[in-house]
PDB file of C-alpha atoms in Angstrom:
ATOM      1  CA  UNK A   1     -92.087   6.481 223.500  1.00 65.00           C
ATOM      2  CA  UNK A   2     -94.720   7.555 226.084  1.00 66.00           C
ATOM      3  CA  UNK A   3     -98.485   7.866 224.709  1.00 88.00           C
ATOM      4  CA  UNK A   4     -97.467  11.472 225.870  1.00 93.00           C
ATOM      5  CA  UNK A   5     -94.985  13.871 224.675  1.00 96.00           C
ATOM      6  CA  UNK A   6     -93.642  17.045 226.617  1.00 97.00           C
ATOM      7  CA  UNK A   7     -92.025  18.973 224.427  1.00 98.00           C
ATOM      8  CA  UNK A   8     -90.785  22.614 223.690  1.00 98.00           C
ATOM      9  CA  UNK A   9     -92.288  25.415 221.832  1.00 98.00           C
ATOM     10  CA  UNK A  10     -90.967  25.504 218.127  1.00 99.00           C
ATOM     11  CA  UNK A  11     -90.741  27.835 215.190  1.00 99.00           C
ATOM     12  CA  UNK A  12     -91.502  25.939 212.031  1.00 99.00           C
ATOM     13  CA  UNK A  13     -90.180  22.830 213.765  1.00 98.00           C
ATOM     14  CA  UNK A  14     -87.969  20.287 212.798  1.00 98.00           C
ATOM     15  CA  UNK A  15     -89.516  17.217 211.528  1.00 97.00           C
ATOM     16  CA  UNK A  16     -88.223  14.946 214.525  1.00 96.00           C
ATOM     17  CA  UNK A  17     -90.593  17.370 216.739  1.00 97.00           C
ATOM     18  CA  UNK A  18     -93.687  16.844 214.329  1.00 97.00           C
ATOM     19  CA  UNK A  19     -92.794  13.197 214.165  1.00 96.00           C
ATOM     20  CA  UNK A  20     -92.900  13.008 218.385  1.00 95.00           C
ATOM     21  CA  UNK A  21     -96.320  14.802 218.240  1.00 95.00           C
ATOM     22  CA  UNK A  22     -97.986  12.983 215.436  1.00 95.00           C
ATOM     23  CA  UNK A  23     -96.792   9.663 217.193  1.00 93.00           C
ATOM     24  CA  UNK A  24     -97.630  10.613 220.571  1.00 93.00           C
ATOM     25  CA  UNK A  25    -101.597  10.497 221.996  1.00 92.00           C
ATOM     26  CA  UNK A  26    -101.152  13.835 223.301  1.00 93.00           C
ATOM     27  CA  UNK A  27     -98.602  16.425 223.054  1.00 96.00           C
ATOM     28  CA  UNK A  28     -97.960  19.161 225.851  1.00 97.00           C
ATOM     29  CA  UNK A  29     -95.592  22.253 225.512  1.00 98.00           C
ATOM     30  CA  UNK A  30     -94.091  23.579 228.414  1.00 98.00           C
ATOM     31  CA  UNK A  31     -94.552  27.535 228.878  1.00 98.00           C
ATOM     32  CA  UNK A  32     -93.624  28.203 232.183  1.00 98.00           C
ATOM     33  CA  UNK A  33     -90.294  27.432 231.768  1.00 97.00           C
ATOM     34  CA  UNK A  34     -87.649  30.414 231.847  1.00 97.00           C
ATOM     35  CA  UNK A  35     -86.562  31.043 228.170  1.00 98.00           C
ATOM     36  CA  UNK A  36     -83.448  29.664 226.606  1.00 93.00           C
ATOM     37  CA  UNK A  37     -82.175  31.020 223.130  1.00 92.00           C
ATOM     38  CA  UNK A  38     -80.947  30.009 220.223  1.00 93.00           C
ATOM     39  CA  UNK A  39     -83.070  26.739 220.207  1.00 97.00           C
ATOM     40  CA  UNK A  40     -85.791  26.054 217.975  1.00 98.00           C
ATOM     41  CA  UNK A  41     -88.134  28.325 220.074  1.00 98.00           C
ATOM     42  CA  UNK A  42     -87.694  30.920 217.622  1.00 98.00           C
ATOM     43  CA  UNK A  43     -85.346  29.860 215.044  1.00 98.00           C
ATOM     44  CA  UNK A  44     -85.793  27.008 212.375  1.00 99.00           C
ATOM     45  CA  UNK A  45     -83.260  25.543 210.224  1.00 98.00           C
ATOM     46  CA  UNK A  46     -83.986  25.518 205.560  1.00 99.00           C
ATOM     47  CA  UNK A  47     -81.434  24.700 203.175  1.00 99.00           C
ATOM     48  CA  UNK A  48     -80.767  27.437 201.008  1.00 98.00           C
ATOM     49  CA  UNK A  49     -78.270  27.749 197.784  1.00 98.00           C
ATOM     50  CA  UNK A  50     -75.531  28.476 200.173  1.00 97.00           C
ATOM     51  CA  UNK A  51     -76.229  25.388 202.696  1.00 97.00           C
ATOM     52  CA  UNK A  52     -77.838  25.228 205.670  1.00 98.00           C
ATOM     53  CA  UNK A  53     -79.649  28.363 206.879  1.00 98.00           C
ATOM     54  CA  UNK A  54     -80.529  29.493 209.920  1.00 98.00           C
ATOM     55  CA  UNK A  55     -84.148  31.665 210.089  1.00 99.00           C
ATOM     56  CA  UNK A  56     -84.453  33.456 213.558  1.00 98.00           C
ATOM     57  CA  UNK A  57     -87.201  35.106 215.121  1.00 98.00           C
ATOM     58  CA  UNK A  58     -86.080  38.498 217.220  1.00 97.00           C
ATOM     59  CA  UNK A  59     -87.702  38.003 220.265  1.00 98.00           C
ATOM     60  CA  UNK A  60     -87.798  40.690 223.707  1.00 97.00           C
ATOM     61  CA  UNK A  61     -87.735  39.193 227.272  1.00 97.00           C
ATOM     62  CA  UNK A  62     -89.590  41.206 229.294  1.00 97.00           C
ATOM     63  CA  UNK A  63     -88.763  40.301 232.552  1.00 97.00           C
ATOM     64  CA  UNK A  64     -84.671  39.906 231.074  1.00 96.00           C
ATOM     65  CA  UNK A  65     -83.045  36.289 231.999  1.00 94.00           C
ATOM     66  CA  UNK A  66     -86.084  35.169 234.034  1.00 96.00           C
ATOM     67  CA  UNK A  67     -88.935  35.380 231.617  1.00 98.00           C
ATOM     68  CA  UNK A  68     -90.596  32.439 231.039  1.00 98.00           C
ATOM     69  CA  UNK A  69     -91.220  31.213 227.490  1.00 98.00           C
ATOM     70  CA  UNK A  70     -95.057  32.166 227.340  1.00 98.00           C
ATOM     71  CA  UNK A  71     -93.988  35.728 228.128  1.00 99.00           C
ATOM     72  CA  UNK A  72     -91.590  36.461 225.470  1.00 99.00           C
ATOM     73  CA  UNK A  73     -93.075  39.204 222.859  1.00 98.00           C
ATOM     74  CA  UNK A  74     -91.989  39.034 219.059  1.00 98.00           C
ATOM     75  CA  UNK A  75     -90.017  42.076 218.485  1.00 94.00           C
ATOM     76  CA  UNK A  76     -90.640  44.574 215.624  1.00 86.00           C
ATOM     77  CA  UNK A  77     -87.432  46.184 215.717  1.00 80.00           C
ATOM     78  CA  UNK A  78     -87.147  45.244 211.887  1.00 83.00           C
ATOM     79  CA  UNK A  79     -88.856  43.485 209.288  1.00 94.00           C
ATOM     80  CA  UNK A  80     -87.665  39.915 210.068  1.00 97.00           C
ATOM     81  CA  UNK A  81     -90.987  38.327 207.919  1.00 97.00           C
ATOM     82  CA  UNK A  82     -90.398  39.731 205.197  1.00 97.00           C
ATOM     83  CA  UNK A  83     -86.592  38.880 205.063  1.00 97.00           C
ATOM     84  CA  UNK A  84     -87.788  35.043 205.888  1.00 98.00           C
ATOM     85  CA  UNK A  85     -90.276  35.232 203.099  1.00 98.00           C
ATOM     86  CA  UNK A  86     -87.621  35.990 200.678  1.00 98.00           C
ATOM     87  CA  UNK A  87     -85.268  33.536 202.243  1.00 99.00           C
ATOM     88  CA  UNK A  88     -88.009  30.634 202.071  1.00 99.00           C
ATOM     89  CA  UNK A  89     -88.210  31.771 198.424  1.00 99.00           C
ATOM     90  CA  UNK A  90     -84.949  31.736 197.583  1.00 99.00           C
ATOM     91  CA  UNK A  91     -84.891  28.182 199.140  1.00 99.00           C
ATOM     92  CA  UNK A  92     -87.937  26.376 197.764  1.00 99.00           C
ATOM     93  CA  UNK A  93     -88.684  28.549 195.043  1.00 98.00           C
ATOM     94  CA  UNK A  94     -88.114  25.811 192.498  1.00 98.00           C
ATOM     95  CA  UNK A  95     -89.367  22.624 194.773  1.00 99.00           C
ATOM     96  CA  UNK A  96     -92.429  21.050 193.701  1.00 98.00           C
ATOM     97  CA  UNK A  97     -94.860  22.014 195.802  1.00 99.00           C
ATOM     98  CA  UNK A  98     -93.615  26.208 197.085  1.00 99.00           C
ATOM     99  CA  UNK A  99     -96.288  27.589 195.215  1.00 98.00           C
ATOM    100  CA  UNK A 100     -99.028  25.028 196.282  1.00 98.00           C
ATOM    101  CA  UNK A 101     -98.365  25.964 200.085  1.00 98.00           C
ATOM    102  CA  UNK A 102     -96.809  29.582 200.030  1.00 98.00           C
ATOM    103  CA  UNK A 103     -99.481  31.777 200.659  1.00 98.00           C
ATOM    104  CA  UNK A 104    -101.378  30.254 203.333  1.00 98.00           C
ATOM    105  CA  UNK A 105     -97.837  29.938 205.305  1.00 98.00           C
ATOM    106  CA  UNK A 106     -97.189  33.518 204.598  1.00 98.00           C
ATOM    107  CA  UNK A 107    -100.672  34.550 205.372  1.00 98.00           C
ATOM    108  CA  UNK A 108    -100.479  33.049 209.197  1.00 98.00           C
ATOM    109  CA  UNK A 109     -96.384  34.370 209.574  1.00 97.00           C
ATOM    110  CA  UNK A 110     -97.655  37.989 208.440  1.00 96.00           C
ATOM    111  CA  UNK A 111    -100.739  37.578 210.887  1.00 96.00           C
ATOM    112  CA  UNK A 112    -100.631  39.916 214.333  1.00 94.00           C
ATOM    113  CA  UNK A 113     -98.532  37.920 216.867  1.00 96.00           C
ATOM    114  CA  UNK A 114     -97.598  39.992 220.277  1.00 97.00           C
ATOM    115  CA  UNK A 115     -96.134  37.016 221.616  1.00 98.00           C
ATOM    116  CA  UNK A 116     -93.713  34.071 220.648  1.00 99.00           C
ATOM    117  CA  UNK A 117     -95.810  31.476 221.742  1.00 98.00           C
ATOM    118  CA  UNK A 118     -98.880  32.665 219.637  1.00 98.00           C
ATOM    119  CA  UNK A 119     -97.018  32.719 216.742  1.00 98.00           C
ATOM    120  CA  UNK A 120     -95.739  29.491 216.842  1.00 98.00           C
ATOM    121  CA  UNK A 121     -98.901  27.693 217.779  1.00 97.00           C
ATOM    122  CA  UNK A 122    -101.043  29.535 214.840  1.00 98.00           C
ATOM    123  CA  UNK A 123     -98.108  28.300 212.249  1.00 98.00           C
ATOM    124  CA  UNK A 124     -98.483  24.462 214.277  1.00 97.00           C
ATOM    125  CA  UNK A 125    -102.007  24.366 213.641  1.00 97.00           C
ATOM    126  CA  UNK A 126    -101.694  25.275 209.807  1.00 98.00           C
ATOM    127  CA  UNK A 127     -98.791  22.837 209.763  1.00 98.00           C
ATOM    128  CA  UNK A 128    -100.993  20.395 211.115  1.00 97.00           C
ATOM    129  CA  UNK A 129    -104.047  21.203 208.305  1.00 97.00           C
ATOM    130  CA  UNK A 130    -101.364  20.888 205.754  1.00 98.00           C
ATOM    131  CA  UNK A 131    -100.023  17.857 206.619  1.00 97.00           C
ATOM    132  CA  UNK A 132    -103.712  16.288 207.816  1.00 96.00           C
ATOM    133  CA  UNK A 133    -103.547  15.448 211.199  1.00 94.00           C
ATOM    134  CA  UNK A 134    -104.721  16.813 214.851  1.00 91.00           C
ATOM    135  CA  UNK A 135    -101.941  17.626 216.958  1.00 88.00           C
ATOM    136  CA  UNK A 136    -103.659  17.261 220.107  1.00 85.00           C
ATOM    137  CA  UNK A 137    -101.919  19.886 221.658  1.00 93.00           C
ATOM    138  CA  UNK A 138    -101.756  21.436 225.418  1.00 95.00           C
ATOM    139  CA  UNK A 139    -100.025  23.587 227.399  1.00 97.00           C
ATOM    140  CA  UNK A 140     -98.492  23.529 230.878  1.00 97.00           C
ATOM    141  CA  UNK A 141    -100.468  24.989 233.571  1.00 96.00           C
ATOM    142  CA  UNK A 142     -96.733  25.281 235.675  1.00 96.00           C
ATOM    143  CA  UNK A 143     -93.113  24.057 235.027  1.00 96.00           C
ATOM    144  CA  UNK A 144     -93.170  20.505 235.017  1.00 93.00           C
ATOM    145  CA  UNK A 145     -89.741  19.525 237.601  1.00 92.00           C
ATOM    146  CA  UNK A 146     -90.714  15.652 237.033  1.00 86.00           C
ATOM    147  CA  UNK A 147     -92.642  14.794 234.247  1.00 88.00           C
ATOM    148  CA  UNK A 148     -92.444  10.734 235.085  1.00 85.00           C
ATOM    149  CA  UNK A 149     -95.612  10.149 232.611  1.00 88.00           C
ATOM    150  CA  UNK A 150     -94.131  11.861 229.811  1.00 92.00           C
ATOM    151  CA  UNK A 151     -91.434  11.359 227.330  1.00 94.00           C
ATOM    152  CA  UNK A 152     -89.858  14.821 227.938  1.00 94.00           C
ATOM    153  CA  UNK A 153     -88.233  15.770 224.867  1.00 95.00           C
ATOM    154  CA  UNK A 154     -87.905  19.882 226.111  1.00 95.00           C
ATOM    155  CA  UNK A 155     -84.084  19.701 225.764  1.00 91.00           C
ATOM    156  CA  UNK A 156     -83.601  17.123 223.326  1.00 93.00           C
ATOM    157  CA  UNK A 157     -84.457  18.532 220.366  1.00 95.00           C
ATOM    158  CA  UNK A 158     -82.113  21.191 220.161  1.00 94.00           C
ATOM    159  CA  UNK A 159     -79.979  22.653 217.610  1.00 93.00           C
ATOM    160  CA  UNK A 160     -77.015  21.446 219.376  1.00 82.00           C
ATOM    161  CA  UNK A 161     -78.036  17.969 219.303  1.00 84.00           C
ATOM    162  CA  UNK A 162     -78.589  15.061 217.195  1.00 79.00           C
ATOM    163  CA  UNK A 163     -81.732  13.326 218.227  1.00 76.00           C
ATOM    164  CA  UNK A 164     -81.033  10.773 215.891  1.00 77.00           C
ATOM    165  CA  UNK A 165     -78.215   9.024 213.906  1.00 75.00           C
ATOM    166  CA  UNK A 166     -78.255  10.478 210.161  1.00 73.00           C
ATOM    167  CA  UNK A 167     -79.847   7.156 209.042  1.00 80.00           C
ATOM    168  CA  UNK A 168     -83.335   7.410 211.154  1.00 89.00           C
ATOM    169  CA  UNK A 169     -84.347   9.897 208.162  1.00 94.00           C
ATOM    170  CA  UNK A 170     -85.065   8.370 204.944  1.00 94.00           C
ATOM    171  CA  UNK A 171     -83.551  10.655 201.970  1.00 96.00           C
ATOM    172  CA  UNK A 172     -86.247  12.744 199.830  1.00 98.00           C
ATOM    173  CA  UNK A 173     -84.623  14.640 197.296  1.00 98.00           C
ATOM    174  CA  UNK A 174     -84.269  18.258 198.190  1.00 98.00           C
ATOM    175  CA  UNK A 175     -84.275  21.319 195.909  1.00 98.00           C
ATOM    176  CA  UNK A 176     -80.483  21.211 196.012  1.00 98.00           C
ATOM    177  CA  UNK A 177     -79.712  18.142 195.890  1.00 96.00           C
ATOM    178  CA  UNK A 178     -77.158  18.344 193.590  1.00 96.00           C
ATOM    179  CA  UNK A 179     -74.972  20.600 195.050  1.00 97.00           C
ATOM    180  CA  UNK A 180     -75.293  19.415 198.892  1.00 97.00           C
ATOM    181  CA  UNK A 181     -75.794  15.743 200.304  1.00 96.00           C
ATOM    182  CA  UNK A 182     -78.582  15.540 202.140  1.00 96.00           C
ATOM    183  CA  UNK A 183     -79.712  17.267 205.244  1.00 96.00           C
ATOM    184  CA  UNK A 184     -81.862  15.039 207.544  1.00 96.00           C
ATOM    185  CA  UNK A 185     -84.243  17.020 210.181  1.00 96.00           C
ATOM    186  CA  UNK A 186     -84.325  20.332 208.773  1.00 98.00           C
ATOM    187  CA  UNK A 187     -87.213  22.468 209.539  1.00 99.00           C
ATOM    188  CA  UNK A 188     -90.509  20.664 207.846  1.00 99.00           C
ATOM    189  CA  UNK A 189     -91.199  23.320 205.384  1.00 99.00           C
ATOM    190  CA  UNK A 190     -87.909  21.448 203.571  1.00 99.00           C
ATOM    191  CA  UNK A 191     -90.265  18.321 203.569  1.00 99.00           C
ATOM    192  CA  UNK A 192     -93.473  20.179 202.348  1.00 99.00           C
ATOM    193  CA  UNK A 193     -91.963  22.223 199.866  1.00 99.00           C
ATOM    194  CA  UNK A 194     -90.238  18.962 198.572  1.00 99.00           C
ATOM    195  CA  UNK A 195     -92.954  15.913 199.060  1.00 99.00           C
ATOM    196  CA  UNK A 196     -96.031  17.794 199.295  1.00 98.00           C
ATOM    197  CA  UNK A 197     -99.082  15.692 200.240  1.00 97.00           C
ATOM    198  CA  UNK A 198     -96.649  12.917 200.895  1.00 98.00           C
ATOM    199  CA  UNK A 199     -95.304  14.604 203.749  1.00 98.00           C
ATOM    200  CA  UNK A 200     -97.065  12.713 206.184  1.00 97.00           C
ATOM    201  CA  UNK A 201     -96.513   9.381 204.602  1.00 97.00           C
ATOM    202  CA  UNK A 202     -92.727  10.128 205.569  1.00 97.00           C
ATOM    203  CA  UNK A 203     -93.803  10.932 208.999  1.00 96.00           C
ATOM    204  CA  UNK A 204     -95.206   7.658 209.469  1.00 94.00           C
ATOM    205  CA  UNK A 205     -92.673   5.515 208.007  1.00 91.00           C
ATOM    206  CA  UNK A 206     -89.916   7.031 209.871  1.00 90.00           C
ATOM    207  CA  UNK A 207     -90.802   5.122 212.821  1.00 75.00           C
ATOM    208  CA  UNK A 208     -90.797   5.685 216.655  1.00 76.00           C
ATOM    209  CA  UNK A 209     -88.756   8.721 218.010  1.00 67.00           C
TER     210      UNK A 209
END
């Protein structure tokens, strides 16, 4: 992989995504790019007692099909943080370390965010505290057509893709475990809630991207 990393914005992003900006020297997210949905731009993927879950933000283009991503507002049309709060709970109530990281993630998510991009980048920095490293992070100045210097990963970590084969993620036990084999590369509250300060040991074992 490049020493730099172009990647997408993310809402409490998988941990391929924190892998390719903890391994890259610097990390750039693209923002002038027009908006594609259901990716992880606004939606993140836990495990929950009835499987996989899928947590999505409700977002409002302004300018319809052509607004780019750093223009899309976080709609209030209901109270989608509180229903995520009470899914995460449901989720990770019981892992080992919910309670050691819960309120300063639901602190930042209940925080004042007009748009989508602010949101996610508050929640990346705390991610980034949590897990105790600097993301180095930038942001496009325009859409990047070529990005030869990069490893552009904007489109390949997507919900409709496997980035990597199954066996790329080492298994950590997961709060249900034993009623679901495991999930690799869900959203990396799954790893926090379950491995705690070990978190980024994972990270760094699991290799290049």
């Amino acid at each position: 992989m490049s020493d730099h990393v172009l990647l997408s914005t993310a809402y409490f992003p998988p941990i391929s995504w924190i892998a390719a900006v903890f391994q890259a020297t610097t990390t750039t997210i693209e923002v002038h790019e027009t908006y594609v949905k259901q990716t992880y731009r606004n939606r993140c993927n836990i495990l929950g007692p009835n499987g996989l879950q899928i947590l999505s933000i409700p977002v409002k283009k302004p300018y319809g099909h052509h607004s780019k991503t750093l223009e899309i507002e976080v709609s209030s049309h209901y109270d989608w943080k509180r229903q995520h709060m009470r899914s995460i709970q449901t989720a990770y109530n019981s892992s080992p370390f919910y309670l050691f990281y819960k309120e300063r993630i639901e602190k930042v998510l209940y925080e004042s965010h007009d748009l989508l991009l602010e949101l996610n980048n508050a929640l990346l920095n705390l991610i980034s505290e949590l897990l105790g490293f600097d993301p180095k992070a930038l942001f496009t100045d325009t859409y990047y057509h070529n990005p030869d210097s990069y490893t552009d990963l904007r489109n390949e970590i997507s919900p409709g893709k496997q980035f990597h084969s199954e066996d790329y993620f080492s298994v950590y036990t997961q709060v249900f475990s034993h009623k679901y084999p495991f999930h690799p590369d869900l959203s990396i509250l799954d790893l926090l809630f379950n491995e705690g300060p070990a978190s980024l040991e994972y990270i760094i074992k699991l290799g290049n991207i």
